[in-house]
JSON list of C-alpha atoms and ligand atoms in Angstrom, two decimals:
[
{"chain": "A", "resi": 1, "resn": "MET", "atom": "CA", "xyz": [69.77, -136.47, -294.79]},
{"chain": "A", "resi": 2, "resn": "THR", "atom": "CA", "xyz": [69.52, -139.92, -295.07]},
{"chain": "A", "resi": 3, "resn": "ARG", "atom": "CA", "xyz": [66.92, -141.62, -292.82]},
{"chain": "A", "resi": 4, "resn": "ASN", "atom": "CA", "xyz": [67.77, -145.20, -291.69]},
{"chain": "A", "resi": 5, "resn": "LEU", "atom": "CA", "xyz": [64.68, -147.14, -291.69]},
{"chain": "A", "resi": 6, "resn": "PHE", "atom": "CA", "xyz": [64.41, -150.35, -290.46]},
{"chain": "A", "resi": 7, "resn": "VAL", "atom": "CA", "xyz": [67.08, -151.19, -288.14]},
{"chain": "A", "resi": 8, "resn": "THR", "atom": "CA", "xyz": [67.63, -154.48, -286.73]},
{"chain": "A", "resi": 9, "resn": "PRO", "atom": "CA", "xyz": [68.28, -153.67, -282.83]},
{"chain": "A", "resi": 10, "resn": "LEU", "atom": "CA", "xyz": [71.00, -156.09, -281.28]},
{"chain": "A", "resi": 11, "resn": "TYR", "atom": "CA", "xyz": [70.54, -155.65, -277.46]},
{"chain": "A", "resi": 12, "resn": "GLU", "atom": "CA", "xyz": [74.11, -156.18, -275.39]},
{"chain": "A", "resi": 13, "resn": "ALA", "atom": "CA", "xyz": [74.34, -156.36, -271.40]},
{"chain": "A", "resi": 14, "resn": "MET", "atom": "CA", "xyz": [77.12, -157.69, -269.58]},
{"chain": "A", "resi": 15, "resn": "LEU", "atom": "CA", "xyz": [76.01, -159.90, -266.24]},
{"chain": "A", "resi": 16, "resn": "ASP", "atom": "CA", "xyz": [77.54, -158.51, -262.90]},
{"chain": "A", "resi": 17, "resn": "GLU", "atom": "CA", "xyz": [77.04, -162.43, -261.55]},
{"chain": "A", "resi": 18, "resn": "ASP", "atom": "CA", "xyz": [80.21, -163.91, -261.28]},
{"chain": "A", "resi": 19, "resn": "ASP", "atom": "CA", "xyz": [78.79, -166.53, -258.76]},
{"chain": "A", "resi": 20, "resn": "LEU", "atom": "CA", "xyz": [75.61, -167.16, -260.74]},
{"chain": "A", "resi": 21, "resn": "LEU", "atom": "CA", "xyz": [78.05, -167.74, -264.02]},
{"chain": "A", "resi": 22, "resn": "GLU", "atom": "CA", "xyz": [80.02, -170.48, -261.89]},
{"chain": "A", "resi": 23, "resn": "GLU", "atom": "CA", "xyz": [76.72, -172.30, -260.66]},
{"chain": "A", "resi": 24, "resn": "LEU", "atom": "CA", "xyz": [75.34, -172.18, -263.92]},
{"chain": "A", "resi": 25, "resn": "ALA", "atom": "CA", "xyz": [78.90, -173.83, -265.55]},
{"chain": "A", "resi": 26, "resn": "TYR", "atom": "CA", "xyz": [78.81, -176.26, -262.89]},
{"chain": "A", "resi": 27, "resn": "SER", "atom": "CA", "xyz": [75.08, -177.14, -263.56]},
{"chain": "A", "resi": 28, "resn": "ILE", "atom": "CA", "xyz": [76.03, -177.67, -267.62]},
{"chain": "A", "resi": 29, "resn": "ARG", "atom": "CA", "xyz": [78.86, -179.70, -267.42]},
{"chain": "A", "resi": 30, "resn": "VAL", "atom": "CA", "xyz": [76.37, -181.86, -264.64]},
{"chain": "A", "resi": 31, "resn": "LEU", "atom": "CA", "xyz": [73.91, -181.65, -267.87]},
{"chain": "A", "resi": 32, "resn": "ALA", "atom": "CA", "xyz": [76.27, -183.28, -270.07]},
{"chain": "A", "resi": 33, "resn": "GLU", "atom": "CA", "xyz": [77.41, -186.01, -267.95]},
{"chain": "A", "resi": 34, "resn": "ASP", "atom": "CA", "xyz": [73.69, -186.83, -267.13]},
{"chain": "A", "resi": 35, "resn": "ASP", "atom": "CA", "xyz": [71.25, -185.89, -269.99]},
{"chain": "A", "resi": 36, "resn": "THR", "atom": "CA", "xyz": [71.28, -189.05, -271.89]},
{"chain": "A", "resi": 37, "resn": "ALA", "atom": "CA", "xyz": [68.77, -188.62, -274.02]},
{"chain": "A", "resi": 38, "resn": "GLY", "atom": "CA", "xyz": [70.29, -184.86, -274.66]},
{"chain": "A", "resi": 39, "resn": "ARG", "atom": "CA", "xyz": [74.19, -186.69, -275.56]},
{"chain": "A", "resi": 40, "resn": "ASP", "atom": "CA", "xyz": [72.44, -189.21, -277.90]},
{"chain": "A", "resi": 41, "resn": "TRP", "atom": "CA", "xyz": [70.73, -186.71, -279.80]},
{"chain": "A", "resi": 42, "resn": "SER", "atom": "CA", "xyz": [73.94, -184.36, -279.82]},
{"chain": "A", "resi": 43, "resn": "ALA", "atom": "CA", "xyz": [75.75, -187.04, -281.05]},
{"chain": "A", "resi": 44, "resn": "ALA", "atom": "CA", "xyz": [73.35, -188.05, -283.56]},
{"chain": "A", "resi": 45, "resn": "LYS", "atom": "CA", "xyz": [73.45, -184.68, -285.23]},
{"chain": "A", "resi": 46, "resn": "GLY", "atom": "CA", "xyz": [76.68, -184.89, -285.37]},
{"chain": "A", "resi": 47, "resn": "TYR", "atom": "CA", "xyz": [77.27, -182.03, -282.91]},
{"chain": "A", "resi": 48, "resn": "LYS", "atom": "CA", "xyz": [80.61, -181.71, -281.30]},
{"chain": "A", "resi": 49, "resn": "GLY", "atom": "CA", "xyz": [79.69, -181.10, -277.61]},
{"chain": "A", "resi": 50, "resn": "TYR", "atom": "CA", "xyz": [76.27, -181.30, -276.03]},
{"chain": "A", "resi": 51, "resn": "THR", "atom": "CA", "xyz": [73.44, -179.30, -275.80]},
{"chain": "A", "resi": 52, "resn": "SER", "atom": "CA", "xyz": [69.71, -179.92, -273.79]},
{"chain": "A", "resi": 53, "resn": "TYR", "atom": "CA", "xyz": [68.16, -178.37, -277.25]},
{"chain": "A", "resi": 54, "resn": "ALA", "atom": "CA", "xyz": [65.92, -181.23, -277.77]},
{"chain": "A", "resi": 55, "resn": "SER", "atom": "CA", "xyz": [65.68, -183.63, -274.74]},
{"chain": "A", "resi": 56, "resn": "LEU", "atom": "CA", "xyz": [65.07, -180.92, -271.36]},
{"chain": "A", "resi": 57, "resn": "ASN", "atom": "CA", "xyz": [62.35, -178.34, -271.10]},
{"chain": "A", "resi": 58, "resn": "ASP", "atom": "CA", "xyz": [62.10, -177.64, -267.44]},
{"chain": "A", "resi": 59, "resn": "LEU", "atom": "CA", "xyz": [65.58, -176.15, -266.30]},
{"chain": "A", "resi": 60, "resn": "PRO", "atom": "CA", "xyz": [64.46, -172.98, -264.27]},
{"chain": "A", "resi": 61, "resn": "GLN", "atom": "CA", "xyz": [61.52, -175.49, -262.56]},
{"chain": "A", "resi": 62, "resn": "ARG", "atom": "CA", "xyz": [64.68, -178.46, -261.77]},
{"chain": "A", "resi": 63, "resn": "ASP", "atom": "CA", "xyz": [67.81, -175.85, -260.97]},
{"chain": "A", "resi": 64, "resn": "PRO", "atom": "CA", "xyz": [67.63, -173.07, -258.78]},
{"chain": "A", "resi": 65, "resn": "ALA", "atom": "CA", "xyz": [70.47, -171.48, -260.75]},
{"chain": "A", "resi": 66, "resn": "PHE", "atom": "CA", "xyz": [68.37, -171.61, -263.85]},
{"chain": "A", "resi": 67, "resn": "ALA", "atom": "CA", "xyz": [65.44, -169.92, -261.89]},
{"chain": "A", "resi": 68, "resn": "ASP", "atom": "CA", "xyz": [67.67, -166.81, -261.14]},
{"chain": "A", "resi": 69, "resn": "LEU", "atom": "CA", "xyz": [68.77, -167.01, -264.29]},
{"chain": "A", "resi": 70, "resn": "LYS", "atom": "CA", "xyz": [65.14, -166.76, -265.83]},
{"chain": "A", "resi": 71, "resn": "ARG", "atom": "CA", "xyz": [64.15, -163.99, -264.14]},
{"chain": "A", "resi": 72, "resn": "ILE", "atom": "CA", "xyz": [67.16, -161.93, -264.90]},
{"chain": "A", "resi": 73, "resn": "LEU", "atom": "CA", "xyz": [66.74, -162.59, -268.68]},
{"chain": "A", "resi": 74, "resn": "THR", "atom": "CA", "xyz": [62.93, -161.32, -268.11]},
{"chain": "A", "resi": 75, "resn": "ARG", "atom": "CA", "xyz": [63.94, -158.46, -266.85]},
{"chain": "A", "resi": 76, "resn": "HIS", "atom": "CA", "xyz": [66.07, -157.78, -270.18]},
{"chain": "A", "resi": 77, "resn": "ALA", "atom": "CA", "xyz": [63.82, -159.14, -272.31]},
{"chain": "A", "resi": 78, "resn": "ARG", "atom": "CA", "xyz": [61.27, -156.59, -271.00]},
{"chain": "A", "resi": 79, "resn": "ALA", "atom": "CA", "xyz": [63.77, -153.61, -271.19]},
{"chain": "A", "resi": 80, "resn": "PHE", "atom": "CA", "xyz": [64.50, -154.80, -275.08]},
{"chain": "A", "resi": 81, "resn": "ALA", "atom": "CA", "xyz": [60.84, -155.20, -275.54]},
{"chain": "A", "resi": 82, "resn": "LYS", "atom": "CA", "xyz": [60.29, -151.44, -274.63]},
{"chain": "A", "resi": 83, "resn": "GLU", "atom": "CA", "xyz": [62.93, -150.32, -277.15]},
{"chain": "A", "resi": 84, "resn": "LEU", "atom": "CA", "xyz": [61.17, -151.95, -279.74]},
{"chain": "A", "resi": 85, "resn": "ALA", "atom": "CA", "xyz": [57.94, -150.08, -278.61]},
{"chain": "A", "resi": 86, "resn": "TRP", "atom": "CA", "xyz": [56.51, -153.31, -278.48]},
{"chain": "A", "resi": 87, "resn": "ASP", "atom": "CA", "xyz": [53.28, -152.87, -276.32]},
{"chain": "A", "resi": 88, "resn": "VAL", "atom": "CA", "xyz": [53.87, -156.68, -274.97]},
{"chain": "A", "resi": 89, "resn": "LYS", "atom": "CA", "xyz": [55.79, -158.18, -271.96]},
{"chain": "A", "resi": 90, "resn": "PRO", "atom": "CA", "xyz": [57.98, -161.15, -273.55]},
{"chain": "A", "resi": 91, "resn": "LYS", "atom": "CA", "xyz": [57.68, -164.32, -271.38]},
{"chain": "A", "resi": 92, "resn": "LEU", "atom": "CA", "xyz": [60.27, -167.10, -271.34]},
{"chain": "A", "resi": 93, "resn": "ASP", "atom": "CA", "xyz": [59.50, -170.06, -273.60]},
{"chain": "A", "resi": 94, "resn": "SER", "atom": "CA", "xyz": [62.29, -172.04, -273.80]},
{"chain": "A", "resi": 95, "resn": "LEU", "atom": "CA", "xyz": [65.68, -172.48, -272.34]},
{"chain": "A", "resi": 96, "resn": "TRP", "atom": "CA", "xyz": [68.39, -175.05, -273.60]},
{"chain": "A", "resi": 97, "resn": "VAL", "atom": "CA", "xyz": [72.64, -174.87, -272.55]},
{"chain": "A", "resi": 98, "resn": "ASN", "atom": "CA", "xyz": [75.06, -175.63, -275.32]},
{"chain": "A", "resi": 99, "resn": "LEU", "atom": "CA", "xyz": [79.09, -176.99, -274.26]},
{"chain": "A", "resi": 100, "resn": "MET", "atom": "CA", "xyz": [80.82, -176.79, -277.62]},
{"chain": "A", "resi": 101, "resn": "LYS", "atom": "CA", "xyz": [84.52, -179.12, -278.07]},
{"chain": "A", "resi": 102, "resn": "PRO", "atom": "CA", "xyz": [86.61, -177.87, -280.04]},
{"chain": "A", "resi": 103, "resn": "GLY", "atom": "CA", "xyz": [85.66, -177.43, -283.39]},
{"chain": "A", "resi": 104, "resn": "ALA", "atom": "CA", "xyz": [82.11, -177.52, -282.98]},
{"chain": "A", "resi": 105, "resn": "HIS", "atom": "CA", "xyz": [80.47, -174.66, -284.87]},
{"chain": "A", "resi": 106, "resn": "HIS", "atom": "CA", "xyz": [76.83, -174.10, -285.93]},
{"chain": "A", "resi": 107, "resn": "SER", "atom": "CA", "xyz": [75.29, -173.28, -288.75]},
{"chain": "A", "resi": 108, "resn": "ALA", "atom": "CA", "xyz": [73.11, -170.54, -289.60]},
{"chain": "A", "resi": 109, "resn": "HIS", "atom": "CA", "xyz": [69.56, -170.76, -288.30]},
{"chain": "A", "resi": 110, "resn": "ILE", "atom": "CA", "xyz": [66.51, -168.12, -286.96]},
{"chain": "A", "resi": 111, "resn": "HIS", "atom": "CA", "xyz": [64.35, -169.48, -283.92]},
{"chain": "A", "resi": 112, "resn": "PRO", "atom": "CA", "xyz": [61.04, -170.11, -285.39]},
{"chain": "A", "resi": 113, "resn": "HIS", "atom": "CA", "xyz": [57.95, -169.56, -283.02]},
{"chain": "A", "resi": 114, "resn": "SER", "atom": "CA", "xyz": [59.13, -166.89, -280.85]},
{"chain": "A", "resi": 115, "resn": "ILE", "atom": "CA", "xyz": [59.38, -163.10, -280.78]},
{"chain": "A", "resi": 116, "resn": "LEU", "atom": "CA", "xyz": [62.90, -162.72, -279.41]},
{"chain": "A", "resi": 117, "resn": "SER", "atom": "CA", "xyz": [65.62, -164.82, -279.01]},
{"chain": "A", "resi": 118, "resn": "GLY", "atom": "CA", "xyz": [69.68, -164.72, -277.38]},
{"chain": "A", "resi": 119, "resn": "THR", "atom": "CA", "xyz": [72.20, -165.90, -275.38]},
{"chain": "A", "resi": 120, "resn": "LEU", "atom": "CA", "xyz": [74.42, -165.79, -272.28]},
{"chain": "A", "resi": 121, "resn": "TYR", "atom": "CA", "xyz": [77.92, -166.21, -272.43]},
{"chain": "A", "resi": 122, "resn": "VAL", "atom": "CA", "xyz": [79.17, -168.61, -269.53]},
{"chain": "A", "resi": 123, "resn": "GLU", "atom": "CA", "xyz": [82.59, -169.52, -270.42]},
{"chain": "A", "resi": 124, "resn": "VAL", "atom": "CA", "xyz": [84.20, -169.06, -273.33]},
{"chain": "A", "resi": 125, "resn": "PRO", "atom": "CA", "xyz": [87.50, -169.93, -273.95]},
{"chain": "A", "resi": 126, "resn": "GLY", "atom": "CA", "xyz": [89.97, -168.15, -276.39]},
{"chain": "A", "resi": 127, "resn": "LYS", "atom": "CA", "xyz": [89.23, -168.47, -280.28]},
{"chain": "A", "resi": 128, "resn": "ALA", "atom": "CA", "xyz": [86.18, -169.55, -279.65]},
{"chain": "A", "resi": 129, "resn": "GLY", "atom": "CA", "xyz": [83.73, -169.05, -281.99]},
{"chain": "A", "resi": 130, "resn": "ALA", "atom": "CA", "xyz": [82.30, -165.91, -282.48]},
{"chain": "A", "resi": 131, "resn": "ILE", "atom": "CA", "xyz": [78.42, -165.26, -283.12]},
{"chain": "A", "resi": 132, "resn": "ARG", "atom": "CA", "xyz": [78.01, -163.66, -286.73]},
{"chain": "A", "resi": 133, "resn": "PHE", "atom": "CA", "xyz": [74.91, -162.01, -287.72]},
{"chain": "A", "resi": 134, "resn": "GLU", "atom": "CA", "xyz": [72.88, -161.87, -291.26]},
{"chain": "A", "resi": 135, "resn": "ASP", "atom": "CA", "xyz": [71.31, -159.08, -292.31]},
{"chain": "A", "resi": 136, "resn": "PRO", "atom": "CA", "xyz": [67.94, -160.59, -293.08]},
{"chain": "A", "resi": 137, "resn": "ARG", "atom": "CA", "xyz": [67.21, -158.63, -296.41]},
{"chain": "A", "resi": 138, "resn": "HIS", "atom": "CA", "xyz": [69.75, -160.67, -297.95]},
{"chain": "A", "resi": 139, "resn": "SER", "atom": "CA", "xyz": [67.27, -162.55, -300.10]},
{"chain": "A", "resi": 140, "resn": "GLN", "atom": "CA", "xyz": [65.92, -159.45, -301.25]},
{"chain": "A", "resi": 141, "resn": "MET", "atom": "CA", "xyz": [69.00, -157.94, -302.32]},
{"chain": "A", "resi": 142, "resn": "MET", "atom": "CA", "xyz": [69.09, -158.95, -306.57]},
{"chain": "A", "resi": 143, "resn": "ALA", "atom": "CA", "xyz": [71.63, -156.69, -307.70]},
{"chain": "A", "resi": 144, "resn": "ALA", "atom": "CA", "xyz": [73.08, -155.09, -305.01]},
{"chain": "A", "resi": 145, "resn": "PRO", "atom": "CA", "xyz": [76.57, -154.23, -305.15]},
{"chain": "A", "resi": 146, "resn": "MET", "atom": "CA", "xyz": [78.97, -155.31, -302.41]},
{"chain": "A", "resi": 147, "resn": "ARG", "atom": "CA", "xyz": [79.74, -153.16, -299.67]},
{"chain": "A", "resi": 148, "resn": "ASP", "atom": "CA", "xyz": [83.77, -151.86, -299.17]},
{"chain": "A", "resi": 149, "resn": "ASP", "atom": "CA", "xyz": [85.70, -154.13, -296.25]},
{"chain": "A", "resi": 150, "resn": "ASP", "atom": "CA", "xyz": [85.36, -150.80, -294.06]},
{"chain": "A", "resi": 151, "resn": "ALA", "atom": "CA", "xyz": [81.84, -150.00, -293.94]},
{"chain": "A", "resi": 152, "resn": "PRO", "atom": "CA", "xyz": [80.34, -148.82, -290.78]},
{"chain": "A", "resi": 153, "resn": "GLU", "atom": "CA", "xyz": [78.56, -151.45, -289.19]},
{"chain": "A", "resi": 154, "resn": "HIS", "atom": "CA", "xyz": [75.08, -150.68, -289.51]},
{"chain": "A", "resi": 155, "resn": "LEU", "atom": "CA", "xyz": [75.74, -151.19, -293.00]},
{"chain": "A", "resi": 156, "resn": "ARG", "atom": "CA", "xyz": [77.63, -154.62, -293.06]},
{"chain": "A", "resi": 157, "resn": "PRO", "atom": "CA", "xyz": [76.20, -157.99, -294.37]},
{"chain": "A", "resi": 158, "resn": "TYR", "atom": "CA", "xyz": [77.41, -159.95, -291.46]},
{"chain": "A", "resi": 159, "resn": "VAL", "atom": "CA", "xyz": [78.59, -158.54, -288.33]},
{"chain": "A", "resi": 160, "resn": "SER", "atom": "CA", "xyz": [80.35, -160.67, -285.71]},
{"chain": "A", "resi": 161, "resn": "VAL", "atom": "CA", "xyz": [80.10, -160.00, -281.72]},
{"chain": "A", "resi": 162, "resn": "ASP", "atom": "CA", "xyz": [82.79, -162.03, -280.04]},
{"chain": "A", "resi": 163, "resn": "PRO", "atom": "CA", "xyz": [81.69, -163.38, -276.73]},
{"chain": "A", "resi": 164, "resn": "LYS", "atom": "CA", "xyz": [82.42, -162.83, -273.24]},
{"chain": "A", "resi": 165, "resn": "PRO", "atom": "CA", "xyz": [81.44, -164.73, -270.13]},
{"chain": "A", "resi": 166, "resn": "GLY", "atom": "CA", "xyz": [78.35, -162.89, -269.13]},
{"chain": "A", "resi": 167, "resn": "MET", "atom": "CA", "xyz": [77.42, -161.42, -272.02]},
{"chain": "A", "resi": 168, "resn": "LEU", "atom": "CA", "xyz": [74.12, -161.14, -272.63]},
{"chain": "A", "resi": 169, "resn": "LEU", "atom": "CA", "xyz": [72.82, -160.58, -276.16]},
{"chain": "A", "resi": 170, "resn": "LEU", "atom": "CA", "xyz": [68.97, -160.21, -277.38]},
{"chain": "A", "resi": 171, "resn": "TRP", "atom": "CA", "xyz": [67.42, -160.08, -281.02]},
{"chain": "A", "resi": 172, "resn": "GLU", "atom": "CA", "xyz": [64.02, -160.36, -282.99]},
{"chain": "A", "resi": 173, "resn": "SER", "atom": "CA", "xyz": [64.05, -164.43, -283.61]},
{"chain": "A", "resi": 174, "resn": "PHE", "atom": "CA", "xyz": [63.81, -163.53, -287.53]},
{"chain": "A", "resi": 175, "resn": "LEU", "atom": "CA", "xyz": [67.55, -162.78, -287.46]},
{"chain": "A", "resi": 176, "resn": "ARG", "atom": "CA", "xyz": [69.59, -165.18, -289.01]},
{"chain": "A", "resi": 177, "resn": "HIS", "atom": "CA", "xyz": [72.64, -165.97, -286.85]},
{"chain": "A", "resi": 178, "resn": "GLU", "atom": "CA", "xyz": [75.61, -168.78, -287.10]},
{"chain": "A", "resi": 179, "resn": "VAL", "atom": "CA", "xyz": [78.49, -169.60, -284.82]},
{"chain": "A", "resi": 180, "resn": "MET", "atom": "CA", "xyz": [81.41, -169.99, -286.06]},
{"chain": "A", "resi": 181, "resn": "PRO", "atom": "CA", "xyz": [83.95, -172.87, -285.16]},
{"chain": "A", "resi": 182, "resn": "HIS", "atom": "CA", "xyz": [85.54, -173.17, -281.77]},
{"chain": "A", "resi": 183, "resn": "ARG", "atom": "CA", "xyz": [89.49, -173.28, -282.72]},
{"chain": "A", "resi": 184, "resn": "GLY", "atom": "CA", "xyz": [90.25, -172.65, -279.57]},
{"chain": "A", "resi": 185, "resn": "ARG", "atom": "CA", "xyz": [91.12, -175.06, -276.83]},
{"chain": "A", "resi": 186, "resn": "GLY", "atom": "CA", "xyz": [88.29, -176.08, -273.82]},
{"chain": "A", "resi": 187, "resn": "GLU", "atom": "CA", "xyz": [84.70, -175.59, -273.46]},
{"chain": "A", "resi": 188, "resn": "ARG", "atom": "CA", "xyz": [82.55, -172.80, -274.77]},
{"chain": "A", "resi": 189, "resn": "LEU", "atom": "CA", "xyz": [79.43, -172.80, -272.64]},
{"chain": "A", "resi": 190, "resn": "SER", "atom": "CA", "xyz": [76.22, -170.73, -273.15]},
{"chain": "A", "resi": 191, "resn": "ILE", "atom": "CA", "xyz": [72.41, -171.01, -272.70]},
{"chain": "A", "resi": 192, "resn": "SER", "atom": "CA", "xyz": [70.00, -169.79, -275.34]},
{"chain": "A", "resi": 193, "resn": "PHE", "atom": "CA", "xyz": [66.82, -169.18, -275.07]},
{"chain": "A", "resi": 194, "resn": "ASN", "atom": "CA", "xyz": [63.57, -167.99, -276.72]},
{"chain": "A", "resi": 195, "resn": "PHE", "atom": "CA", "xyz": [60.77, -165.45, -275.38]},
{"chain": "A", "resi": 196, "resn": "ALA", "atom": "CA", "xyz": [56.94, -166.11, -276.87]},
{"chain": "B", "resi": 201, "resn": "FE", "atom": "FE1", "xyz": [70.69, -169.83, -282.37]}
]
């Protein structure tokens, strides 16, 4: 018998909230026009598109659509915390929007100073980049052999998820991930967040 120890859960849900997604898409595009500091920051970092990551920290207070979203995200984060057997109630700590244009990508990173992180996908054109998660034990694997290409998902060193509008993903914040290049047309809209 073989037991699976130290698993890395990835929470996935589909939000059945088409009206809210439309409002959020509209708000993201307005922010991408109006938030000059965020536009400047995105340009300075070579980000192909716009993110409010470094410029705005009060979206749920300034826009009712984000306030609704905050309630929904908190509900899911608490359900996930239960699955993780955590004795805490995660609180939303930060939330930012991402508008990626064709060619945009986001290299591998973790989200410091938080316990859960995640993304809600709002608009996803065809061939927009997948999100790819990486085995958090890579640095300890020394001489570990390569895995077969057809290894089951829970044994693969990388797992990609193709986003869809309304898809919500949540993971523990230590889990390194990257957004693969957007090879389609149109804007890929998403909202990322941290819980502390
Ligand atoms: Fe991220």
